[in-house]
Amino acid sequence: DPPSTSTDDSGSVNQQRVLPSQRYQMSSTRAACLWRNRSMQAALESFALVVVADTTALARPMLQHGWPTPESRTHLLIWICNRFDYGVVGDLHFYQLIRSLRSRRRVTVVSSTSFE
């Protein structure tokens, strides 16, 4: 996120970085924890289409664990409505996951604007 700016009483400019809420920060460890007992996978397999919208990083548990598999009957749609790396800025493993999506036929990525 871009830094926010404000001025103090002396007219000096103060910059503060706005951090995403903890709920949108999806580390590799957090993704592994969510996926560990496969109950999420079992629940998702009951749907023909799973949509992750707004914050792309929330798809990390699925992507990191290779879901949906080529054999899955479920399709994953990632709808980017924010910066694609919101909550995971600078996470090289996440960037690698995103780059790998071109080769995953059960995953489709769309954006809400051409800017995304």
PDB file of C-alpha atoms in Angstrom:
ATOM      1  CA  ASP A   1       0.000   0.000   0.000  1.00  0.00           C
ATOM      2  CA  PRO A   2       1.239   3.529  -0.634  1.00  0.00           C
ATOM      3  CA  PRO A   3       2.255   5.475   2.433  1.00  0.00           C
ATOM      4  CA  SER A   4      -0.268   7.920   3.855  1.00  0.00           C
ATOM      5  CA  THR A   5       0.899  11.435   4.588  1.00  0.00           C
ATOM      6  CA  SER A   6      -0.040  14.021   7.148  1.00  0.00           C
ATOM      7  CA  THR A   7       1.456  17.236   8.439  1.00  0.00           C
ATOM      8  CA  ASP A   8       2.180  18.097  12.037  1.00  0.00           C
ATOM      9  CA  ASP A   9       1.854  21.507  13.710  1.00  0.00           C
ATOM     10  CA  SER A  10       5.248  22.600  12.378  1.00  0.00           C
ATOM     11  CA  GLY A  11       4.229  21.845   8.785  1.00  0.00           C
ATOM     12  CA  SER A  12       6.562  18.823   8.533  1.00  0.00           C
ATOM     13  CA  VAL A  13       5.255  15.927   6.473  1.00  0.00           C
ATOM     14  CA  ASN A  14       4.915  12.599   8.281  1.00  0.00           C
ATOM     15  CA  GLN A  15       4.622   9.389   6.285  1.00  0.00           C
ATOM     16  CA  GLN A  16       3.033   6.246   7.651  1.00  0.00           C
ATOM     17  CA  ARG A  17       2.745   2.917   5.864  1.00  0.00           C
ATOM     18  CA  VAL A  18      -0.760   1.510   5.963  1.00  0.00           C
ATOM     19  CA  LEU A  19      -0.554  -2.214   6.710  1.00  0.00           C
ATOM     20  CA  PRO A  20      -3.246  -4.639   5.614  1.00  0.00           C
ATOM     21  CA  SER A  21      -5.437  -6.123   8.298  1.00  0.00           C
ATOM     22  CA  GLN A  22      -4.147  -9.383   9.764  1.00  0.00           C
ATOM     23  CA  ARG A  23      -7.062 -11.269   8.186  1.00  0.00           C
ATOM     24  CA  TYR A  24      -5.693 -10.528   4.696  1.00  0.00           C
ATOM     25  CA  GLN A  25      -2.102 -11.537   5.445  1.00  0.00           C
ATOM     26  CA  MET A  26      -1.652 -15.112   4.244  1.00  0.00           C
ATOM     27  CA  SER A  27       1.799 -16.515   4.924  1.00  0.00           C
ATOM     28  CA  SER A  28       2.940 -19.918   3.724  1.00  0.00           C
ATOM     29  CA  THR A  29       2.715 -21.160   7.320  1.00  0.00           C
ATOM     30  CA  ARG A  30      -0.826 -19.898   7.782  1.00  0.00           C
ATOM     31  CA  ALA A  31      -1.882 -21.490   4.477  1.00  0.00           C
ATOM     32  CA  ALA A  32      -0.376 -24.832   5.552  1.00  0.00           C
ATOM     33  CA  CYS A  33      -2.199 -24.630   8.876  1.00  0.00           C
ATOM     34  CA  LEU A  34      -5.553 -24.043   7.168  1.00  0.00           C
ATOM     35  CA  TRP A  35      -5.005 -26.954   4.777  1.00  0.00           C
ATOM     36  CA  ARG A  36      -3.362 -29.454   7.166  1.00  0.00           C
ATOM     37  CA  ASN A  37      -6.253 -31.818   7.848  1.00  0.00           C
ATOM     38  CA  ARG A  38      -7.714 -31.618   4.326  1.00  0.00           C
ATOM     39  CA  SER A  39     -11.193 -30.723   5.608  1.00  0.00           C
ATOM     40  CA  MET A  40     -11.062 -27.541   3.497  1.00  0.00           C
ATOM     41  CA  GLN A  41     -10.264 -29.592   0.410  1.00  0.00           C
ATOM     42  CA  ALA A  42     -13.126 -32.001   1.114  1.00  0.00           C
ATOM     43  CA  ALA A  43     -15.571 -29.126   1.532  1.00  0.00           C
ATOM     44  CA  LEU A  44     -14.400 -27.350  -1.649  1.00  0.00           C
ATOM     45  CA  GLU A  45     -14.656 -30.529  -3.729  1.00  0.00           C
ATOM     46  CA  SER A  46     -18.431 -30.486  -3.226  1.00  0.00           C
ATOM     47  CA  PHE A  47     -18.751 -27.414  -5.479  1.00  0.00           C
ATOM     48  CA  ALA A  48     -18.431 -27.094  -9.252  1.00  0.00           C
ATOM     49  CA  LEU A  49     -16.951 -23.585  -8.912  1.00  0.00           C
ATOM     50  CA  VAL A  50     -15.116 -21.887  -6.065  1.00  0.00           C
ATOM     51  CA  VAL A  51     -14.633 -18.115  -6.324  1.00  0.00           C
ATOM     52  CA  VAL A  52     -11.993 -16.208  -4.380  1.00  0.00           C
ATOM     53  CA  ALA A  53     -12.644 -12.511  -4.904  1.00  0.00           C
ATOM     54  CA  ASP A  54     -11.160  -9.232  -3.739  1.00  0.00           C
ATOM     55  CA  THR A  55      -7.965 -10.421  -2.034  1.00  0.00           C
ATOM     56  CA  THR A  56      -5.989 -12.917  -4.122  1.00  0.00           C
ATOM     57  CA  ALA A  57      -3.822 -14.063  -1.211  1.00  0.00           C
ATOM     58  CA  LEU A  58      -6.864 -15.727   0.356  1.00  0.00           C
ATOM     59  CA  ALA A  59      -6.533 -18.393  -2.367  1.00  0.00           C
ATOM     60  CA  ARG A  60      -3.061 -19.281  -1.111  1.00  0.00           C
ATOM     61  CA  PRO A  61      -4.031 -22.387   0.912  1.00  0.00           C
ATOM     62  CA  MET A  62      -5.532 -23.889  -2.240  1.00  0.00           C
ATOM     63  CA  LEU A  63      -2.787 -22.812  -4.620  1.00  0.00           C
ATOM     64  CA  GLN A  64       0.045 -23.792  -2.302  1.00  0.00           C
ATOM     65  CA  HIS A  65      -1.327 -27.315  -1.999  1.00  0.00           C
ATOM     66  CA  GLY A  66      -1.968 -27.841  -5.711  1.00  0.00           C
ATOM     67  CA  TRP A  67      -5.733 -27.575  -5.525  1.00  0.00           C
ATOM     68  CA  PRO A  68      -7.721 -28.013  -7.614  1.00  0.00           C
ATOM     69  CA  THR A  69      -5.855 -30.939  -9.106  1.00  0.00           C
ATOM     70  CA  PRO A  70      -6.212 -31.720 -12.818  1.00  0.00           C
ATOM     71  CA  GLU A  71      -8.484 -34.614 -11.812  1.00  0.00           C
ATOM     72  CA  SER A  72     -10.741 -32.424  -9.666  1.00  0.00           C
ATOM     73  CA  ARG A  73     -14.257 -31.690 -10.879  1.00  0.00           C
ATOM     74  CA  THR A  74     -14.052 -28.245  -9.226  1.00  0.00           C
ATOM     75  CA  HIS A  75     -12.850 -25.102 -10.958  1.00  0.00           C
ATOM     76  CA  LEU A  76     -11.202 -22.239  -9.034  1.00  0.00           C
ATOM     77  CA  LEU A  77     -11.885 -18.676 -10.175  1.00  0.00           C
ATOM     78  CA  ILE A  78      -9.629 -15.982  -8.715  1.00  0.00           C
ATOM     79  CA  TRP A  79     -11.167 -12.552  -9.211  1.00  0.00           C
ATOM     80  CA  ILE A  80      -8.587  -9.846  -8.515  1.00  0.00           C
ATOM     81  CA  CYS A  81     -10.237  -6.692  -7.188  1.00  0.00           C
ATOM     82  CA  ASN A  82      -7.235  -5.241  -5.333  1.00  0.00           C
ATOM     83  CA  ARG A  83      -3.546  -5.304  -5.908  1.00  0.00           C
ATOM     84  CA  PHE A  84      -2.879  -9.030  -6.514  1.00  0.00           C
ATOM     85  CA  ASP A  85      -0.309  -9.229  -3.717  1.00  0.00           C
ATOM     86  CA  TYR A  86      -2.257  -7.318  -1.067  1.00  0.00           C
ATOM     87  CA  GLY A  87      -1.267  -8.817   2.270  1.00  0.00           C
ATOM     88  CA  VAL A  88       1.732 -10.676   0.834  1.00  0.00           C
ATOM     89  CA  VAL A  89       3.834  -7.901  -0.734  1.00  0.00           C
ATOM     90  CA  GLY A  90       7.392  -9.110  -1.301  1.00  0.00           C
ATOM     91  CA  ASP A  91       6.571 -12.805  -0.680  1.00  0.00           C
ATOM     92  CA  LEU A  92       8.582 -14.540  -3.416  1.00  0.00           C
ATOM     93  CA  HIS A  93       6.915 -17.919  -2.864  1.00  0.00           C
ATOM     94  CA  PHE A  94       3.489 -16.331  -3.398  1.00  0.00           C
ATOM     95  CA  TYR A  95       4.718 -14.655  -6.610  1.00  0.00           C
ATOM     96  CA  GLN A  96       5.921 -18.052  -7.805  1.00  0.00           C
ATOM     97  CA  LEU A  97       2.485 -19.546  -7.095  1.00  0.00           C
ATOM     98  CA  ILE A  98       0.828 -16.796  -9.147  1.00  0.00           C
ATOM     99  CA  ARG A  99       3.255 -17.287 -12.050  1.00  0.00           C
ATOM    100  CA  SER A 100       2.451 -21.019 -12.073  1.00  0.00           C
ATOM    101  CA  LEU A 101      -1.260 -20.427 -12.677  1.00  0.00           C
ATOM    102  CA  ARG A 102      -0.889 -20.309 -16.464  1.00  0.00           C
ATOM    103  CA  SER A 103      -0.243 -24.036 -16.477  1.00  0.00           C
ATOM    104  CA  ARG A 104      -3.159 -24.947 -14.189  1.00  0.00           C
ATOM    105  CA  ARG A 105      -6.220 -25.670 -16.323  1.00  0.00           C
ATOM    106  CA  ARG A 106      -8.638 -25.817 -13.361  1.00  0.00           C
ATOM    107  CA  VAL A 107      -7.760 -22.259 -12.277  1.00  0.00           C
ATOM    108  CA  THR A 108      -8.902 -19.057 -13.997  1.00  0.00           C
ATOM    109  CA  VAL A 109      -7.768 -15.553 -13.039  1.00  0.00           C
ATOM    110  CA  VAL A 110      -9.770 -12.466 -13.951  1.00  0.00           C
ATOM    111  CA  SER A 111      -9.469  -8.865 -12.838  1.00  0.00           C
ATOM    112  CA  SER A 112     -12.086  -6.261 -12.116  1.00  0.00           C
ATOM    113  CA  THR A 113     -10.188  -3.600 -14.072  1.00  0.00           C
ATOM    114  CA  SER A 114      -7.514  -3.558 -16.753  1.00  0.00           C
ATOM    115  CA  PHE A 115      -5.201  -1.941 -14.199  1.00  0.00           C
ATOM    116  CA  GLU A 116      -5.194  -5.109 -12.102  1.00  0.00           C
TER     117      GLU A 116
END
